[in-house]
Coordinates of C-alpha atoms in Angstrom, one line a residue:
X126 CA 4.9 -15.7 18.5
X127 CA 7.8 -13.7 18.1
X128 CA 6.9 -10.6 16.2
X129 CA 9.5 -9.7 12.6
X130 CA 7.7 -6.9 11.2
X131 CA 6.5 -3.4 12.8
X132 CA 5.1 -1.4 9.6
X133 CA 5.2 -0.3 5.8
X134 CA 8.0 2.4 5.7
X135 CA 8.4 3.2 1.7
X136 CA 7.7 1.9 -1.3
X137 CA 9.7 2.3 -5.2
X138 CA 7.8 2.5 -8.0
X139 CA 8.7 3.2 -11.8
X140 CA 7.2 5.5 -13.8
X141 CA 7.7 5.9 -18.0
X142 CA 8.2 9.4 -17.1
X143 CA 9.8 10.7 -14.0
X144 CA 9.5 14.4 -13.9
X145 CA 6.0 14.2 -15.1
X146 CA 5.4 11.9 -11.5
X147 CA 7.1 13.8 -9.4
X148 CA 5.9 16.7 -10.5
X149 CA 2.0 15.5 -10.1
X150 CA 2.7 14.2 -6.2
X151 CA 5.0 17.8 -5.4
X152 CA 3.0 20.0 -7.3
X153 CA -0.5 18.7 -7.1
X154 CA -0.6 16.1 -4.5
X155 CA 1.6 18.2 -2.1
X156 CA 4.0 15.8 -1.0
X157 CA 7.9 17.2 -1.1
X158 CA 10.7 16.1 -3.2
X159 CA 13.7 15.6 -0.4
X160 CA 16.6 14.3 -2.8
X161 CA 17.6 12.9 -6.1
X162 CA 20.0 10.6 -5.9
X163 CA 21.3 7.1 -7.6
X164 CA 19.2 7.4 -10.1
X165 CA 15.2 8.0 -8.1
X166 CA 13.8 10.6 -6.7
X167 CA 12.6 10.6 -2.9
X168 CA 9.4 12.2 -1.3
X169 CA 7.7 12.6 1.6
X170 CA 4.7 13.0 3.7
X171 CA 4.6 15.6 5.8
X172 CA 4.0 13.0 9.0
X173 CA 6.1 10.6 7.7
X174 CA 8.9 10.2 10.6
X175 CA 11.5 8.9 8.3
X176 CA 13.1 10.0 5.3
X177 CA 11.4 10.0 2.7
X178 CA 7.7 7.8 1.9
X179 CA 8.2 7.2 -2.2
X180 CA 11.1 6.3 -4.6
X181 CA 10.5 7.1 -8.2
X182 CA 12.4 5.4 -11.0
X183 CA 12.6 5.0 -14.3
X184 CA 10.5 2.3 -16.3
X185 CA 8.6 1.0 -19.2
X186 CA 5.3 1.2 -17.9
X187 CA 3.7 2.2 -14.6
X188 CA 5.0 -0.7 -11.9
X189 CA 6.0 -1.4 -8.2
X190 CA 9.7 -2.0 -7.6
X191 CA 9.7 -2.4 -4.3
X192 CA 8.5 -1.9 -0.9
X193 CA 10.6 -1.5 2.6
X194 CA 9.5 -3.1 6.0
X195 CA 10.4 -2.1 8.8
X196 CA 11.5 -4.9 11.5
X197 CA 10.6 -4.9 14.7
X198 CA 14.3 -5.4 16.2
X199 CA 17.6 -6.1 14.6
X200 CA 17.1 -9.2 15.8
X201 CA 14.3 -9.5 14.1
X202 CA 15.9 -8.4 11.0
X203 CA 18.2 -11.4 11.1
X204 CA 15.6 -13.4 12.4
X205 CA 13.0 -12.7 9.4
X206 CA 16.0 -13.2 6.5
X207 CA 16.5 -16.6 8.4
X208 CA 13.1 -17.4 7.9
X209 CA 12.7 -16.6 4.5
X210 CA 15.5 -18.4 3.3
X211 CA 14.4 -21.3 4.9
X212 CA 11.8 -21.4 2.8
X213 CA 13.6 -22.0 -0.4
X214 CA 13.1 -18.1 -1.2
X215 CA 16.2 -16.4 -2.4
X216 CA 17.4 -13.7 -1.0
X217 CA 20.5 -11.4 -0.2
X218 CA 21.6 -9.0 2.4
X219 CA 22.1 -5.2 1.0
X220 CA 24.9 -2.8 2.5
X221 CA 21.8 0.0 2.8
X222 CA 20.7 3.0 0.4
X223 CA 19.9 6.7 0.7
X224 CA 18.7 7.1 4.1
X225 CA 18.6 3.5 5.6
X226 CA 21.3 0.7 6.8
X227 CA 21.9 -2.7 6.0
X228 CA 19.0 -5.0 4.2
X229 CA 17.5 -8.3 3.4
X230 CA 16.0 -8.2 -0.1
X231 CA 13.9 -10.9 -1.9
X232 CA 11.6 -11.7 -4.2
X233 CA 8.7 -13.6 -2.4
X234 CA 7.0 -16.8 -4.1
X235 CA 4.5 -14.8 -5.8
X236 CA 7.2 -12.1 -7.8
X237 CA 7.3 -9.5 -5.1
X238 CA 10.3 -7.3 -3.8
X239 CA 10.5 -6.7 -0.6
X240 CA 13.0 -5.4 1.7
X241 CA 13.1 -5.6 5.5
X242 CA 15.2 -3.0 7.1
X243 CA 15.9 -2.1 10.7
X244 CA 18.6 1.3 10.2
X245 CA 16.5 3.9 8.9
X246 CA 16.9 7.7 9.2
X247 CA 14.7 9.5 11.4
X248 CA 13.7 12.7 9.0
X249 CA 15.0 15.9 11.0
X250 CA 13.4 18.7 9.8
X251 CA 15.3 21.7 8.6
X252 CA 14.2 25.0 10.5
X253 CA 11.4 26.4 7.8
X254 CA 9.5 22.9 8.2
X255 CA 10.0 22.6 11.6
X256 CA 6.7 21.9 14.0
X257 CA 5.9 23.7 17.3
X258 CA 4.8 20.2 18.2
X259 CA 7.3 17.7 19.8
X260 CA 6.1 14.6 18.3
X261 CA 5.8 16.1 14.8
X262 CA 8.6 15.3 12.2
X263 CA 7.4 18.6 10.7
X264 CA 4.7 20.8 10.4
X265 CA 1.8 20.1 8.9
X266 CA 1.3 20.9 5.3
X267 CA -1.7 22.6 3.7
X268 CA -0.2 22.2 0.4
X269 CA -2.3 20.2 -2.4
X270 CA -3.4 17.0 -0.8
X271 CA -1.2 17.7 2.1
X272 CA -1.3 13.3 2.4
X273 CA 0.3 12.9 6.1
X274 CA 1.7 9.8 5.2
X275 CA 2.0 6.2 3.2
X276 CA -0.8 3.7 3.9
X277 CA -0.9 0.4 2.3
X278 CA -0.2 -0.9 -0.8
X279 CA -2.6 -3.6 -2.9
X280 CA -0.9 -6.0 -5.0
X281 CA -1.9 -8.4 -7.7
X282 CA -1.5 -12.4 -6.9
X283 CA -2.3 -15.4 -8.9
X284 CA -3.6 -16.8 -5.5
X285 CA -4.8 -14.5 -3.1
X286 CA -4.9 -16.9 -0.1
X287 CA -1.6 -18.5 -1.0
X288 CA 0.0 -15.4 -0.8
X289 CA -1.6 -14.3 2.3
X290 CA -0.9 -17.3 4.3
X291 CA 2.8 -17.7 2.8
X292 CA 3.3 -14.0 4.3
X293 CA 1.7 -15.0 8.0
X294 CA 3.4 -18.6 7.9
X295 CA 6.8 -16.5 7.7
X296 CA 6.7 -13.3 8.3
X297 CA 4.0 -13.1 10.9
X298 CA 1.5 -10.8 8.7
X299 CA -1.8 -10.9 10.4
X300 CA -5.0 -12.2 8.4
X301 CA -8.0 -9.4 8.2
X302 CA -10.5 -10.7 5.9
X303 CA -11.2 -12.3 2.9
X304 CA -13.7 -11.9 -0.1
X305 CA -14.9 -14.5 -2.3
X306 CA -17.6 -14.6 -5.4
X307 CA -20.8 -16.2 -5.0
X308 CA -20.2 -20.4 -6.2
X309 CA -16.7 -19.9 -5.9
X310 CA -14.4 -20.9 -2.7
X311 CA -11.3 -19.2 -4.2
X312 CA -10.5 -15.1 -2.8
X313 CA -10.6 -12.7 -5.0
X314 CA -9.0 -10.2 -2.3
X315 CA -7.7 -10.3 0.8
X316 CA -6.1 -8.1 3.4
X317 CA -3.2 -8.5 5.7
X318 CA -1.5 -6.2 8.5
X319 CA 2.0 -6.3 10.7
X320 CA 0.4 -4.3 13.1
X321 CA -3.3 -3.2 14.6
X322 CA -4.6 -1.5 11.3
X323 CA -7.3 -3.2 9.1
X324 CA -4.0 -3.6 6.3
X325 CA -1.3 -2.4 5.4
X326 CA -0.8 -4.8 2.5
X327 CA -4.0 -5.9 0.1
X328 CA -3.9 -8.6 -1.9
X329 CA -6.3 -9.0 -5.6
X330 CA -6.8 -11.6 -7.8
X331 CA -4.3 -11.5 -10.8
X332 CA -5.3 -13.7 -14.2
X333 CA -2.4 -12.8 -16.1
X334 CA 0.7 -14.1 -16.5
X335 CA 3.2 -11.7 -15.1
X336 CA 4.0 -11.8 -11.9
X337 CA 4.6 -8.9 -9.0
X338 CA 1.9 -6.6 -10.2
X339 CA 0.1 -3.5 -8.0
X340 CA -3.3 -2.3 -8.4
X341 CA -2.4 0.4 -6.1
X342 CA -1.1 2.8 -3.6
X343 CA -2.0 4.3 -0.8
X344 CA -1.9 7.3 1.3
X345 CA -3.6 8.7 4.2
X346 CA -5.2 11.7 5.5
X347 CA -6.8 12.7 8.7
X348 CA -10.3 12.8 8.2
X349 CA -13.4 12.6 5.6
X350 CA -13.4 16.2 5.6
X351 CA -10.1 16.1 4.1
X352 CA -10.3 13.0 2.0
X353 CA -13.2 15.3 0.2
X354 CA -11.0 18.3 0.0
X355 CA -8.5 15.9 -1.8
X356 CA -11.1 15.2 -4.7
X357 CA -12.2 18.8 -5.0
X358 CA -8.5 20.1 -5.5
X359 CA -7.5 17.2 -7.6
X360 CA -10.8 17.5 -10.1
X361 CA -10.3 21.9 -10.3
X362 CA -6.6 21.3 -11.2
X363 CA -7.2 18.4 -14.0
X364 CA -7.0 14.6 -12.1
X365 CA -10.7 13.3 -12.6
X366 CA -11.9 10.9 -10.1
X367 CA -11.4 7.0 -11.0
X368 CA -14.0 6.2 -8.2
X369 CA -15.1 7.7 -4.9
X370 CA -15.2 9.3 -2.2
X371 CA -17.0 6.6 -0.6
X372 CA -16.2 3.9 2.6
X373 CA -15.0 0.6 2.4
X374 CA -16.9 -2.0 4.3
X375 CA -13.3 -4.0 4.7
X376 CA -11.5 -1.6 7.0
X377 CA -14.4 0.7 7.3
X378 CA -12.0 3.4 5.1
X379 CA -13.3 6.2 3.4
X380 CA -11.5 6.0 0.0
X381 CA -11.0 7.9 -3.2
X382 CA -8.9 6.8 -6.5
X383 CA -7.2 8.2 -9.4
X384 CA -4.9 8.0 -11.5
X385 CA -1.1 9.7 -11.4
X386 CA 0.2 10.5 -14.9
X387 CA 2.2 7.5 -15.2
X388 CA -1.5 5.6 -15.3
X389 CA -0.7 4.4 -11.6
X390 CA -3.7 3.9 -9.2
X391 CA -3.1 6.1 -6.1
X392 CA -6.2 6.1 -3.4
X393 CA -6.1 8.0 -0.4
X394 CA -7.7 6.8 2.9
X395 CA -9.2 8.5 6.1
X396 CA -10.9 7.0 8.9
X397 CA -11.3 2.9 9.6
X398 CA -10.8 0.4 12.8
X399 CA -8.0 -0.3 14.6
X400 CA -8.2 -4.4 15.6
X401 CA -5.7 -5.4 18.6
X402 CA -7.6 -9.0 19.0
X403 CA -4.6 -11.5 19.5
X404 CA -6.3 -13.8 18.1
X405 CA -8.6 -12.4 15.0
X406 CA -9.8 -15.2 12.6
X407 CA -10.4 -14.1 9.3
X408 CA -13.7 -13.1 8.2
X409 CA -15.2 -14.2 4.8
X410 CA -17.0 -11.5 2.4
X411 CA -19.7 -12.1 -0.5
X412 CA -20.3 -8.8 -2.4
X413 CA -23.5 -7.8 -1.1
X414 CA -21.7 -7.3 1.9
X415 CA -19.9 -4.2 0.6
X416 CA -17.0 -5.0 1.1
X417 CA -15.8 -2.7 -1.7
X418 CA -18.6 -0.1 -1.2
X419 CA -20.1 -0.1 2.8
X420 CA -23.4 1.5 1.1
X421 CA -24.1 -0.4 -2.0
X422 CA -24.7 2.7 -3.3
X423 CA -22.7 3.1 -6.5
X424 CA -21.2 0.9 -9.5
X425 CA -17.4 0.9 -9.7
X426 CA -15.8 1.8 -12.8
X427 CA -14.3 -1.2 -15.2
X428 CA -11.2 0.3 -15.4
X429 CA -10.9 -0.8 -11.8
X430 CA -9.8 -4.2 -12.7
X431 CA -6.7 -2.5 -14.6
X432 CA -3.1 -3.5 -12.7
X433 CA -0.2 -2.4 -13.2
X434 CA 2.1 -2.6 -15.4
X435 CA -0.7 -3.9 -18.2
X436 CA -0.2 -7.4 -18.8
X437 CA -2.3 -10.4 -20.3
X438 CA -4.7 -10.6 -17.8
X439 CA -7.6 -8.8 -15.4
X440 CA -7.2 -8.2 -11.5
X441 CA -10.3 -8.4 -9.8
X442 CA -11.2 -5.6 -7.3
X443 CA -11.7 -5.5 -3.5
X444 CA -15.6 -7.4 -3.3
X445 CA -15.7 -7.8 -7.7
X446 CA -14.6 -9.7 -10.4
X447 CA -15.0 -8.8 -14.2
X448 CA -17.3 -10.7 -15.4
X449 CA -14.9 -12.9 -17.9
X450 CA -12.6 -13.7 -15.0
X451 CA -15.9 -14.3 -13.2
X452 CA -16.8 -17.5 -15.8
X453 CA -13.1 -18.5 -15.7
X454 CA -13.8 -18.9 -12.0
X455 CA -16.9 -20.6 -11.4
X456 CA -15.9 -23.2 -14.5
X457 CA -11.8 -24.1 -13.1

């Protein structure tokens, strides 16, 4: 199978107020603002090895505009827009942007922009962020959260499986597991990957109406150890814990979540699997197989069922529905 994707390379979001973001992910986060430019501003990771990792625009409410592939190959860039069209998905081909080439944009079935790009600019780091290591695209940051780089991103889906399988019919995303509710053969999450990690794109249950919601987005660091230094300089300098730290039975992750001043869900992620089986069939979950919470040990918050931006309807979570969506389930 020929492969179109190699990994998540940025996403765009929109915030109601853009200073106030990127001040919160510069200032307090610790990732650097690189440029503003036509209208967003850019930021990075410190081991990020292009650009920049986040666009931030302006918008009504807390949302995500868009996120950036990257292909395997040009070829495979041609190859993937081919596919998608074929589908009956719309899509158009995009001269490039601040720091990457020519593009293939569409909306998928299910309301989200994506992009698939194979020019992107390798970040070359000026002499004061320079690293003494080779492979490094710069030093490593001890600023804030010092993230390293951009994870995964979970969005909100009116079918969880349909959108899964639409992405691996076409695009070749890989199929990591699946959690349902007890009585109830429809997901109410999912995960998905272009490469060996557990994901690199989650996928909730959405009950509203609007489509091409996120619940969140995700960033990494290197170990636990870190992941709980995140929480303790976050909490001392004013961003209170949504849920966490605690470890993912889905991924095997160590997590944590909050909230950016926008109101977007960030967590950050140490720690998990790496799965090279060829040919990996999808697991199903039940809740009291933590997916959401490896050791069952602590009730997640309701506001965890909040997506983004706010619309007339619940998400459910990673292994949880709330419990009106839950009877909205069991009696379709």
């Amino acid at each position: 199978m020929e492969r179109f994707l190699s990994h998540l390379a940025s996403l765009e979001i929109e915030s109601p107020d853009v200073d106030a973001s990127v001040a919160f992910y510069t200032e307090r986060f610790g990732m650097r603002l690189i440029e503003r430019t036509d209208g967003a501003a850019y930021l990075r990771c410190w081991g990020d090895y292009y650009a920049y990792s986040l666009a931030i625009r302006a918008g009504s409410a807390p949302a995500l505009a868009k996120m950036t592939w990257r292909t395997d190959s040009e070829q495979a860039l041609e190859a993937a827009a081919e596919r998608v069209l074929a589908t009956g998905v719309g899509g158009e081909w995009v001269d490039g942007g601040f720091a990457y080439g020519r593009g293939f944009e569409f909306v998928g079935p299910y309301g989200h922009r994506m992009q698939l790009v194979w020019e992107i600019d390798r970040y070359q780091a000026p002499d004061e962020f320079k690293s003494t290591y080779p492979d490094r695209p710069e030093r490593r940051s001890s600023h804030g959260a010092a993230p390293r780089f951009l994870d995964h991103v979970t969005i909100a889906s009116v079918d969880v499986d349909g959108f899964a399988q639409w992405y691996h019919d076409v695009l070749g995303f890989r199929i990591m597991a699946r959690t349902q509710i007890d009585g109830s053969e429809r997901s109410v999450f999912s995960v998905i990957t272009t490469n060996e990690k557990s994901h690199d794109l989650g996928i909730v249950l959405d009950h509203s109406t609007t489509l091409g919601r996120v619940n969140h987005i995700a960033f990494w660091v290197d170990t636990d150890v870190e992941l709980e230094r995140v929480a303790d300089i976050l909490i001392e300098n004013g961003t209170p814990m949504e849920w966490g730290p605690g470890v993912h039975g889905i991924g095997e992750q160590h997590y944590l979540y909050f909230r950016e001043p926008s109101g977007l869900r960030v967590e950050v992620n140490s720690g998990g699997y790496r799965n090279y089986v060829p040919d990996w069939k999808a697991n199903t979950w039940l809740p009291f197989d933590g997916g959401m919470n490896m050791w069952r040990n602590s009730a997640f918050p309701m506001t965890i069922f909040e997506a983004f931006p706010a619309a007339d309807g619940l998400s459910a979570a990673e292994d949880a529905v709330h419990p009106d969506m839950r009877d909205r389930l069991l009696n379709s």
